[in-house]
Amino acid sequence: MYLSLLLLQFTTVLALSGVAVGQNLTVDADWRKPTTSLSQSSRISIAQNAINALVPQLDSTTGEFNGIGYWQSGNAYSAMALLDQVTHSTTNKAVVVGNLKKVFGLRKNFDKFGFNDDAMWWATAAYYAYRAYGDTTLLADAVATWNAVTPYVMTASQAQSGKSPVKNFPLAGSCDGFTMAGGVFWRPTTDDKSINSITTGLYVTLSAYLAEVTGDAKYTNAAILSANWIKNHNINSGHIVLDSESGADCSRSSASWIFTYNSGKFIEGLAILYDHTKDPQWNQLMLDIVAAAVKNKSWQGTNGIITEGGSTSKNDDGVGFKAVFIRGLLQAYRKRAGDNASLAKLLRSYIDVQYNALLDLASAGNDYSAKWVGPAPASFNSWGQLAALDVLVAAVGVN
Ligand SMILES: *[C@@H]1O[C@H](CO)[C@@H](O)[C@H](O)[C@H]1NC(C)=O
Ligand SMILES: *[C@@H]1O[C@H](CO)[C@@H](O)[C@H](O)[C@H]1NC(C)=O
Ligand SMILES: *[C@@H]1O[C@H](CO)[C@@H](O)[C@H](O)[C@H]1NC(C)=O
């Protein structure tokens, strides 16, 4: 604990100095197959065939897929909508729009179990679907969810008074010398104290997207406040986004508890936020995190292939994490590739490494293993398929 706090203070000092350090965006020479020669039409077919293999697992009563969790089902729709958005098609429109509306009708503001992050996975899928198909009901569902989550964002005045109307404990209004304003509570439950990077990162990203659509400054301001929370509290000196911190006593998750999606979701949010603010600190922070996350050996081998969440025997959250990470990199590519050729090449290469691993080592026909280093799956499973979708879609978007 003591060591990690020291580390944290060191990190925030670095972050606040605002010095634009040139990040190392060089592609690692040890990465396996960082390019693809497949045509655009082949890559689109491969992605769509993988979607088509998952769709029979859809439970038409719940709008969820057999074999994966509620939050992961929301993410499957994100991948489908993004493929259509990238290719300007409506191939998946009926299944995406119909089921997102069904689930919004079944689960108030997309919350099934009392988790703000769950609600925002689905709201973000609704936003992507709105962008792909122009369905304004889905945009309204995303806005309703944003409104439902917003009371769980610690405001500056709540941080000052140490009180929140939705929590039954005294707040830690500042930790390590920084206000806790902008942190988003993981759960709406009155006694749940956890604030985490994924819930806050989802809120940054959804706010930035809603700012993009509406031009309303309240969304931009919300995105900035919450981006500052992650920047000040939850990035280590190695530029990796950490997991969680208590909104009651500043205690935090273990420094070794690091997952790709915390970095990936924040990368996505920063890529969009920079558009609205033109504040170079958000672009610099995004570059810092990208440069660190695509090379960190905690979740990939020297060949660059992601190893997180590779269970072939059962679903786990980790398979969903790496999918979210790759989706964040795709969205960063789509927004920021034009700014910097080195960044574009790094993102494309890293995504193509995962793509070639899936195609060469971890697939059987249109079925994919959760273990991207292989071997090929013995038979179809929904979690391996879900994890692959974002890579297959990203390979359409970046090549
Ligand atoms: C791209 O970003 C890197 C890292 O910040 C920087 O060193 C490089 O000069 C940038 N290149 C261009 C063309 O802007
Ligand atoms: C930059 O990254 C490349 C590829 O990972 C590595 O080989 C190189 O040593 C790094 N350069 C510096 C100055 O760290
Ligand atoms: C990966 O990130 C963790 C957390 O920042 C850090 O401790 C470790 O040194 C990093 N490893 C590599 C090889 O980059």
XYZ file of C-alpha atoms and ligand atoms in Angstrom:
441
model
C 0.000 0.000 0.000
C 2.677 2.460 1.064
C 4.776 1.713 -1.995
C 1.875 2.030 -4.360
C 0.955 5.406 -2.885
C 4.491 6.636 -3.412
C 4.309 5.395 -6.970
C 1.009 7.177 -7.411
C 2.380 10.498 -6.239
C 5.321 10.163 -8.570
C 2.916 9.464 -11.436
C 0.706 12.443 -10.800
C 3.684 14.773 -10.549
C 4.831 13.562 -13.938
C 1.371 13.888 -15.411
C 0.903 17.404 -14.085
C 4.220 18.699 -15.327
C 2.542 18.758 -18.750
C 5.808 18.207 -20.579
C 5.226 16.678 -23.982
C 7.635 13.779 -23.982
C 7.996 12.071 -27.357
C 6.438 8.680 -26.863
C 8.071 5.645 -28.413
C 5.644 4.688 -31.162
C 8.023 2.313 -32.922
C 6.652 -1.075 -33.923
C 8.450 -3.827 -32.029
C 10.665 -5.898 -34.341
C 9.738 -9.071 -32.422
C 6.026 -8.805 -33.217
C 4.671 -11.703 -35.254
C 3.185 -10.727 -38.648
C 2.233 -7.054 -38.197
C 0.731 -6.686 -41.678
C -2.015 -8.306 -43.722
C -2.339 -8.719 -47.463
C -5.996 -9.775 -47.358
C -8.293 -7.617 -49.464
C -10.871 -5.353 -47.859
C -13.700 -7.547 -49.146
C -12.101 -10.679 -47.666
C -11.650 -8.964 -44.314
C -15.276 -7.829 -44.302
C -16.455 -11.390 -45.090
C -14.295 -12.862 -42.341
C -15.723 -10.437 -39.759
C -19.314 -10.904 -40.902
C -18.976 -14.705 -40.976
C -17.746 -14.622 -37.377
C -20.763 -12.510 -36.385
C -23.046 -14.921 -38.215
C -21.564 -17.800 -36.205
C -22.440 -16.049 -32.914
C -25.962 -14.936 -33.797
C -27.529 -18.444 -33.371
C -26.596 -18.130 -29.660
C -28.964 -15.183 -29.298
C -31.724 -15.748 -26.762
C -34.621 -13.864 -28.267
C -36.350 -13.497 -24.886
C -33.511 -11.643 -23.178
C -31.580 -10.169 -26.114
C -28.436 -11.751 -24.637
C -26.148 -14.441 -26.057
C -25.806 -17.911 -24.542
C -22.390 -18.573 -23.033
C -21.347 -14.986 -22.274
C -22.340 -12.497 -19.571
C -24.713 -9.544 -19.693
C -21.996 -6.933 -20.187
C -20.304 -9.051 -22.838
C -23.565 -9.403 -24.771
C -23.770 -5.607 -24.952
C -20.261 -5.610 -26.362
C -21.180 -8.114 -29.081
C -23.683 -5.564 -30.414
C -20.962 -2.887 -30.322
C -18.758 -4.964 -32.609
C -21.640 -5.604 -35.028
C -22.631 -1.941 -35.203
C -19.021 -0.858 -35.683
C -18.546 -3.245 -38.598
C -21.579 -1.704 -40.283
C -20.417 1.809 -39.472
C -16.938 1.183 -40.867
C -18.293 -0.447 -44.033
C -21.326 1.860 -44.453
C -23.647 -1.105 -44.477
C -26.794 -2.222 -42.686
C -26.109 -5.966 -42.652
C -26.481 -6.233 -38.869
C -28.987 -3.428 -38.383
C -32.085 -5.505 -37.675
C -30.454 -7.705 -35.057
C -28.574 -4.841 -33.382
C -31.357 -2.277 -33.275
C -34.104 -4.755 -32.415
C -32.208 -6.308 -29.533
C -30.807 -3.096 -28.060
C -34.351 -1.741 -27.908
C -35.595 -4.982 -26.409
C -32.962 -4.930 -23.672
C -33.567 -1.244 -22.909
C -37.237 -2.157 -22.457
C -36.393 -5.090 -20.172
C -33.669 -3.446 -18.044
C -34.257 0.048 -16.737
C -31.567 2.282 -18.258
C -29.764 -0.884 -19.349
C -28.936 -1.818 -15.732
C -29.691 -5.475 -14.995
C -27.730 -6.191 -11.797
C -26.996 -2.800 -10.224
C -23.731 -1.876 -11.982
C -23.084 1.482 -13.625
C -20.478 -0.052 -15.918
C -22.939 -2.663 -17.222
C -25.416 0.091 -18.019
C -22.799 2.028 -19.951
C -21.525 -0.942 -21.981
C -25.033 -1.185 -23.383
C -25.496 2.581 -23.674
C -22.248 2.771 -25.619
C -23.483 0.009 -27.923
C -26.653 2.061 -28.405
C -24.525 5.086 -29.267
C -22.477 3.114 -31.835
C -25.716 1.794 -33.323
C -27.093 5.319 -33.523
C -23.930 6.355 -35.398
C -24.209 3.365 -37.731
C -27.919 3.519 -38.480
C -29.176 6.938 -37.372
C -31.792 5.452 -35.051
C -32.670 8.326 -32.700
C -34.489 6.111 -30.185
C -31.154 4.446 -29.477
C -29.508 7.840 -29.017
C -32.271 8.714 -26.531
C -31.604 5.415 -24.702
C -27.905 6.307 -24.456
C -28.774 9.763 -23.115
C -31.245 8.305 -20.590
C -28.531 5.963 -19.336
C -26.042 8.841 -19.083
C -28.627 10.746 -17.021
C -29.169 7.721 -14.783
C -25.437 7.248 -14.124
C -24.576 10.934 -13.628
C -25.767 11.080 -9.976
C -23.003 8.551 -9.191
C -20.250 10.881 -10.422
C -18.681 12.642 -7.444
C -19.100 16.392 -7.962
C -16.664 19.060 -6.775
C -19.105 20.217 -4.088
C -19.729 16.661 -2.870
C -15.969 16.163 -2.666
C -15.729 19.350 -0.620
C -18.597 18.524 1.758
C -17.765 14.827 1.958
C -21.398 13.905 1.308
C -23.287 12.359 -1.587
C -27.085 12.051 -1.722
C -26.743 8.557 -3.232
C -24.196 7.154 -0.749
C -24.624 6.433 2.967
C -20.988 6.914 4.069
C -18.709 9.965 4.388
C -16.796 10.505 1.148
C -13.056 10.755 0.790
C -13.198 14.105 -1.002
C -9.547 14.032 -1.899
C -6.882 11.349 -2.047
C -3.139 11.959 -2.300
C -3.779 15.676 -2.593
C -6.146 15.490 -5.544
C -9.891 16.011 -5.521
C -11.947 12.889 -6.093
C -14.410 14.894 -8.210
C -15.146 13.168 -11.492
C -14.723 9.648 -10.120
C -17.719 7.466 -10.961
C -19.001 4.940 -8.444
C -18.984 1.428 -9.859
C -22.356 0.514 -8.327
C -25.448 2.533 -7.461
C -25.871 0.594 -4.166
C -25.821 3.155 -1.319
C -23.060 1.411 0.633
C -20.764 0.445 -2.246
C -17.591 2.524 -2.033
C -15.634 1.526 -5.111
C -14.759 4.050 -7.813
C -12.992 2.475 -10.748
C -11.302 3.271 -14.008
C -13.631 1.240 -16.184
C -16.813 2.908 -14.944
C -15.135 6.314 -15.062
C -13.556 5.600 -18.461
C -16.883 4.491 -19.892
C -18.380 7.734 -18.591
C -15.572 9.825 -20.131
C -16.103 8.099 -23.463
C -19.900 8.199 -23.500
C -19.834 11.860 -22.464
C -17.347 12.679 -25.228
C -19.487 10.870 -27.802
C -22.647 12.643 -26.647
C -20.759 15.946 -26.877
C -19.898 15.009 -30.456
C -23.534 14.423 -31.372
C -25.221 17.215 -29.428
C -22.526 19.889 -29.134
C -23.750 20.364 -25.549
C -20.909 21.603 -23.306
C -22.307 19.755 -20.297
C -21.071 16.512 -21.849
C -17.636 17.945 -22.637
C -17.295 19.279 -19.091
C -18.347 15.925 -17.661
C -15.773 14.154 -19.832
C -13.016 16.543 -18.693
C -13.861 16.209 -14.991
C -13.824 12.419 -15.138
C -10.719 12.265 -17.364
C -8.975 14.327 -14.685
C -9.978 11.778 -12.066
C -8.287 8.944 -13.993
C -5.290 11.143 -14.795
C -4.757 12.231 -11.187
C -5.627 9.037 -9.382
C -5.400 5.934 -11.448
C -2.455 5.874 -13.871
C 0.876 4.496 -12.701
C 4.343 5.751 -13.584
C 4.472 3.197 -16.418
C 1.414 4.885 -18.049
C -0.827 1.902 -17.396
C -4.352 2.616 -16.142
C -4.967 1.016 -12.742
C -8.206 -0.522 -11.531
C -9.975 0.992 -8.513
C -9.878 3.294 -5.500
C -12.254 3.581 -2.548
C -14.432 6.685 -2.450
C -14.526 6.315 1.340
C -10.902 5.893 2.422
C -8.632 6.128 -0.658
C -7.557 2.488 -0.382
C -6.841 1.033 -3.774
C -6.634 -2.163 -5.768
C -3.292 -3.932 -5.890
C -0.759 -2.285 -8.204
C -0.443 -5.584 -10.041
C -4.184 -5.723 -10.752
C -3.949 -4.395 -14.287
C -6.239 -5.206 -17.196
C -6.181 -4.156 -20.843
C -9.663 -2.695 -20.882
C -8.928 0.020 -18.316
C -6.291 1.424 -20.652
C -8.295 0.672 -23.810
C -11.493 2.395 -22.768
C -9.635 5.492 -21.569
C -7.629 5.636 -24.832
C -10.942 5.705 -26.716
C -12.345 8.471 -24.517
C -9.208 10.606 -24.796
C -9.124 10.239 -28.589
C -12.619 11.758 -28.768
C -12.156 14.276 -25.955
C -9.178 15.822 -27.714
C -11.464 16.704 -30.642
C -13.768 18.752 -28.435
C -11.195 20.492 -26.295
C -8.153 20.739 -28.614
C -6.267 20.537 -25.332
C -2.969 18.808 -26.216
C -2.662 17.240 -22.763
C -5.403 14.738 -23.662
C -3.636 13.731 -26.852
C -0.319 13.377 -25.010
C -1.925 11.289 -22.314
C -3.531 9.064 -24.952
C -0.159 8.590 -26.697
C 1.521 7.748 -23.371
C -1.039 5.059 -22.629
C -1.060 3.615 -26.163
C 2.741 3.403 -26.275
C 2.825 1.614 -22.906
C -0.196 -0.637 -23.314
C 0.706 -2.205 -26.655
C 4.126 -3.224 -25.329
C 3.484 -4.167 -21.712
C 4.503 -7.766 -21.118
C 1.852 -8.276 -18.448
C -0.659 -9.133 -21.157
C 1.275 -10.110 -24.273
C 4.226 -12.201 -25.275
C 7.353 -10.872 -26.986
C 5.557 -11.797 -30.237
C 2.936 -9.153 -29.366
C 0.003 -11.569 -29.149
C -2.348 -10.790 -26.262
C -2.520 -13.531 -23.643
C -5.074 -12.009 -21.235
C -8.336 -13.897 -20.803
C -7.346 -16.942 -22.830
C -9.406 -19.624 -21.124
C -10.562 -22.334 -23.502
C -12.627 -24.174 -20.866
C -14.958 -21.421 -19.658
C -16.031 -17.841 -20.162
C -14.323 -15.194 -18.054
C -14.366 -11.417 -17.989
C -10.805 -11.275 -19.340
C -11.883 -12.330 -22.843
C -14.154 -9.322 -22.873
C -11.341 -7.073 -21.593
C -9.043 -7.613 -24.548
C -11.936 -7.104 -26.971
C -12.635 -3.720 -25.365
C -8.932 -2.843 -25.565
C -8.781 -3.562 -29.301
C -12.017 -1.623 -29.858
C -10.498 1.371 -28.056
C -7.447 1.170 -30.313
C -9.678 0.975 -33.404
C -11.571 4.085 -32.323
C -8.301 5.880 -31.546
C -7.077 4.920 -35.024
C -10.246 6.221 -36.661
C -9.975 9.558 -34.831
C -6.248 10.129 -34.561
C -4.433 8.192 -37.315
C -4.457 11.270 -39.525
C -2.545 13.262 -36.879
C 0.535 11.103 -36.734
C 1.805 8.458 -39.172
C 3.806 6.667 -36.474
C 0.738 6.301 -34.298
C -1.263 5.003 -37.264
C 1.383 2.421 -38.082
C 1.732 1.288 -34.468
C -2.015 0.794 -34.016
C -2.417 -0.961 -37.371
C 0.547 -3.244 -36.722
C -0.614 -4.222 -33.242
C -4.128 -4.968 -34.464
C -2.774 -6.953 -37.412
C -0.621 -9.025 -35.058
C -3.781 -10.065 -33.194
C -5.629 -10.561 -36.491
C -3.001 -12.847 -37.982
C -2.746 -14.784 -34.726
C -6.487 -15.423 -34.766
C -6.538 -16.433 -38.428
C -3.350 -18.524 -38.421
C -3.295 -20.045 -34.937
C -6.662 -19.785 -33.201
C -9.452 -20.434 -35.714
C -11.335 -23.359 -37.213
C -13.438 -22.127 -40.101
C -15.421 -19.222 -38.693
C -14.962 -20.252 -35.058
C -12.335 -18.631 -32.840
C -10.536 -19.589 -29.662
C -10.226 -17.218 -26.708
C -6.559 -18.236 -26.634
C -5.101 -16.137 -29.416
C -1.738 -17.926 -29.448
C -3.658 -21.075 -30.355
C -4.407 -23.896 -30.771
C -7.498 -23.807 -32.963
C -10.745 -24.303 -31.007
C -12.025 -27.863 -30.811
C -15.551 -26.501 -31.258
C -17.473 -23.230 -31.209
C -17.752 -21.287 -27.949
C -19.407 -17.917 -27.481
C -16.665 -16.294 -25.393
C -13.889 -17.043 -27.856
C -16.126 -15.786 -30.637
C -16.996 -12.574 -28.770
C -13.339 -11.785 -28.087
C -12.420 -12.283 -31.749
C -15.145 -10.030 -33.172
C -13.478 -6.747 -32.233
C -10.171 -7.830 -33.761
C -11.837 -8.963 -36.989
C -13.765 -5.678 -37.183
C -10.688 -3.602 -36.311
C -8.746 -5.287 -39.128
C -11.397 -3.946 -41.516
C -11.087 -0.473 -40.031
C -7.311 -0.021 -39.918
C -6.081 -1.630 -43.133
C 4.053 11.441 -33.490
O 4.060 11.297 -32.076
C 5.342 10.995 -31.554
C 5.168 10.707 -30.090
O 4.659 11.781 -29.389
C 6.281 12.152 -31.808
O 7.547 11.850 -31.311
C 6.341 12.396 -33.297
O 7.100 13.542 -33.552
C 4.947 12.585 -33.880
N 5.039 12.658 -35.327
C 4.357 13.545 -36.027
C 4.558 13.473 -37.504
O 3.634 14.366 -35.512
C 11.345 2.031 -28.890
O 10.597 0.865 -29.114
C 11.266 -0.107 -29.886
C 10.267 -1.214 -30.204
O 9.648 -1.673 -29.027
C 12.477 -0.591 -29.131
O 13.174 -1.553 -29.906
C 13.384 0.586 -28.859
O 14.479 0.177 -28.069
C 12.640 1.682 -28.135
N 13.475 2.877 -28.068
C 13.737 3.473 -26.917
C 14.567 4.714 -27.014
O 13.323 3.071 -25.848
C 3.963 -3.495 -17.406
O 3.248 -2.640 -16.570
C 3.448 -2.863 -15.197
C 2.564 -1.884 -14.488
O 2.878 -0.608 -14.952
C 4.899 -2.622 -14.844
O 5.107 -2.925 -13.496
C 5.777 -3.489 -15.709
O 7.110 -3.131 -15.486
C 5.431 -3.301 -17.159
N 6.214 -4.286 -17.887
C 6.725 -4.094 -19.080
C 7.628 -5.149 -19.591
O 6.510 -3.102 -19.740
